[in-house]
Amino acid sequence: MTSGQPVSPGHLYGVGVGPGDPELMTLKAQRVITTCAVVAHFAARNRPGNAWTIVEDLVAPHQEVLRLEYPVTTEAVTKDSYESSIAAFYDESAARVAAQLDAGRDVAVICEGDPFLYGSYMYVHQRLASTHPTTVVPGVPAFAAATAATGRPLVSMDEHLTIVPAVRTASEMKETLASSPASVVMKVGRRLPEVVDAAEAVGIADRAVYVERASTGAEKVMPLLEARDQNAPYFSLVLFPGEAIDQRWSGR
Amino acid sequence: MTSGQPVSPGHLYGVGVGPGDPELMTLKAQRVITTCAVVAHFAARNRPGNAWTIVEDLVAPHQEVLRLEYPVTTEAVTKDSYESSIAAFYDESAARVAAQLDAGRDVAVICEGDPFLYGSYMYVHQRLASTHPTTVVPGVPAFAAATAATGRPLVSMDEHLTIVPAVRTASEMKETLASSPASVVMKVGRRLPEVVDAAEAVGIADRAVYVERASTGAEKVMPLLEARDQNAPYFSLVLFPGEAIDQRWSGR
């Protein structure tokens, strides 16, 4: 800044970039990502970051890229210690984003799927939305792409659907799966064996479908009981179609 | 067809066009809609159809538009009679789509939100997917746009979320809302009073948010208890954020 004028703050965008196929990004996500001065993304150590992989071809050399690298992976910590153990990391990430906003730059924080459906953007939003102009751009959630990949819906018109993050104990998962006609367990990763155990305990393992990296070239779709030994990535999920759907659609 | 050659069948696409803002369509939805010979959509009698309104600027004069008009609205029938009462309509709709496919034309059946999340496309898919090449293009669900509009998520990282279609009895709704830390009631429409009753019976009405036509110019967001007397459209929903989120985020 060469002038002494106060800088008008940049705008914070939480942008859902969809399940993996760049073509499943929304027109709005594409516009926001290509017009923001800064594109920020979370990534695990030694990995490019899934959200980044989806958008990198869109980002121009003049745009600044803010890589927010997790000190630990969500899979390496227990449910109870998860939020507390990386709170400091989210504080620091929010501060790095805020510094850009306060310098007058618009920042797009990109997120796989939908930002408010278990997306790490939530932590940045929580820290900055009360002090900075903010817009959340919804995206196509992974479970919608996974369901599309199986070729049949999870629920009929009058059944409810429960979305369960796998960062839970086996008994909590069992309870939740038992109480809903249809469910999706998200972010399965290393908890795949616990998901299989819970599904078998509830008696719905036989109609469950395992989906990995939905909508990407690396997509895998298989019956849960054949997926037991998969080295499931964090971005894998398990679909539990409702009984009515399972029977009505079992022809194919 | 002037030649005697057999016609290779067209491809059926179930295309989610997102919650309402045309910019929340995916790049893939836009490509499929603009390249199919036929664009089919459901609509209520005397209405243009919400999905159609979202895409109409994309459709060119040379494309054929197949309007599939409901004999009844979902609101005018009870949950029990719903599927049966319009089964014949879905049979006829599927037959009209099949006739286009069998003539070698690709057909995009468009749907608000995501096709497999309570979208009428499900009924066409169920009737044609075993006999015709089919692809489902997932879309941004209305609940994601509604949540984005409220400026805060519904769930923290370890809570589950339940999506409930309002085509249920008040007691079923009560039971479901009571059993989940956070919920979304979709397609509220004329059942708004029952949703309010269920929310009050469960004791979560005070933190519930009513959202109408999320992401469109006609979007409305207000506390459920102030929405009692709204003439809620079919495409309205009620968000029930988890208690933890509600407390942690109540600062704004």
Coordinates of C-alpha atoms in Angstrom, one line a residue, chain A residues 63-182:
Chain A
Q63 CA -3.1 -15.8 -7.6
E64 CA -1.6 -16.5 -4.2
V65 CA -2.1 -20.0 -2.8
L66 CA -2.3 -20.5 1.0
R67 CA -1.6 -24.1 1.9
L68 CA -2.9 -24.9 5.4
E69 CA -1.2 -28.1 6.5
Y70 CA -2.6 -30.2 9.3
P71 CA -0.2 -31.0 12.1
V72 CA -2.0 -34.4 12.4
T73 CA -4.4 -36.3 10.3
T74 CA -8.0 -36.7 11.7
E75 CA -7.4 -40.4 11.6
A76 CA -4.4 -40.4 13.9
V77 CA -6.4 -38.9 16.8
T78 CA -9.4 -40.1 18.8
K79 CA -12.8 -38.5 18.5
D80 CA -12.5 -36.9 21.9
S81 CA -9.1 -35.3 21.3
Y82 CA -9.8 -34.3 17.7
E83 CA -11.1 -30.8 18.0
S84 CA -9.0 -29.8 21.0
S85 CA -5.7 -31.2 19.6
I86 CA -5.9 -29.1 16.4
A87 CA -7.6 -26.0 17.8
A88 CA -4.3 -24.2 17.8
F89 CA -3.8 -25.1 14.1
Y90 CA -7.2 -23.7 13.2
D91 CA -6.5 -20.5 15.2
E92 CA -3.3 -20.1 13.2
S93 CA -5.0 -21.0 9.9
A94 CA -7.7 -18.4 10.6
A95 CA -5.0 -15.8 11.4
R96 CA -3.2 -16.4 8.1
V97 CA -6.5 -16.0 6.2
A98 CA -7.4 -12.9 8.2
A99 CA -4.1 -11.3 7.4
Q100 CA -4.9 -11.6 3.7
L101 CA -8.5 -10.2 4.2
D102 CA -7.2 -7.3 6.3
A103 CA -4.8 -6.5 3.5
G104 CA -7.8 -6.1 1.2
R105 CA -7.6 -9.4 -0.6
D106 CA -10.5 -11.7 -1.2
V107 CA -9.8 -15.2 0.0
A108 CA -11.5 -18.4 -1.3
V109 CA -11.1 -21.2 1.3
I110 CA -11.8 -24.3 -0.8
C111 CA -13.3 -27.5 0.6
E112 CA -14.2 -30.9 -0.8
G113 CA -17.9 -31.5 -1.1
D114 CA -20.0 -28.9 0.8
P115 CA -18.2 -26.5 3.2
F116 CA -20.7 -26.8 6.0
L117 CA -21.1 -30.6 5.8
Y118 CA -18.1 -31.7 7.9
G119 CA -15.7 -29.4 6.0
S120 CA -12.7 -28.0 7.7
Y121 CA -13.7 -24.5 6.4
M122 CA -16.2 -24.5 9.3
Y123 CA -13.3 -23.8 11.7
V124 CA -12.1 -20.8 9.8
H125 CA -15.7 -19.5 9.3
Q126 CA -16.3 -19.8 13.1
R127 CA -13.3 -17.7 13.8
L128 CA -13.8 -15.0 11.1
A129 CA -17.4 -14.7 10.1
S130 CA -18.3 -12.3 12.9
T131 CA -15.5 -9.9 12.0
H132 CA -15.2 -10.2 8.2
P133 CA -17.7 -10.2 5.3
T134 CA -18.3 -13.8 4.4
T135 CA -20.1 -15.9 1.8
V136 CA -20.5 -19.7 1.8
V137 CA -20.8 -21.3 -1.6
P138 CA -22.5 -24.7 -1.2
G139 CA -21.2 -27.7 -3.1
V140 CA -22.2 -31.2 -4.2
P141 CA -21.5 -33.5 -1.2
A142 CA -19.5 -36.7 -1.6
F143 CA -22.5 -38.8 -0.6
A144 CA -24.6 -37.5 -3.5
A145 CA -21.8 -38.5 -6.0
A146 CA -21.4 -41.9 -4.3
T147 CA -25.1 -42.6 -4.4
A148 CA -25.2 -41.5 -8.1
A149 CA -22.3 -43.9 -8.8
T150 CA -24.3 -46.9 -7.4
G151 CA -27.2 -46.2 -9.8
R152 CA -29.9 -46.2 -7.2
P153 CA -31.2 -43.8 -4.5
L154 CA -30.7 -44.5 -0.8
V155 CA -34.2 -43.5 0.3
S156 CA -37.8 -43.5 -1.0
M157 CA -39.9 -40.4 -0.8
D158 CA -41.0 -40.8 2.8
E159 CA -37.9 -42.3 4.5
H160 CA -35.4 -40.2 6.3
L161 CA -31.6 -40.4 5.7
T162 CA -28.9 -40.1 8.4
I163 CA -25.4 -38.8 7.6
V164 CA -22.9 -40.1 10.1
P165 CA -19.3 -39.0 10.3
A166 CA -17.1 -42.0 11.1
V167 CA -15.2 -40.2 13.8
R168 CA -17.4 -42.0 16.4
T169 CA -17.2 -45.0 18.6
A170 CA -18.4 -48.4 17.2
S171 CA -21.2 -48.4 19.7
E172 CA -22.3 -44.9 18.7
M173 CA -22.3 -45.9 15.1
K174 CA -24.3 -49.1 15.8
E175 CA -26.9 -47.0 17.7
T176 CA -27.2 -44.5 14.9
L177 CA -27.3 -47.1 12.1
A178 CA -30.0 -49.0 14.0
S179 CA -32.2 -46.0 14.4
S180 CA -32.4 -44.8 10.8
P181 CA -34.0 -46.5 7.8
A182 CA -31.1 -45.4 5.6

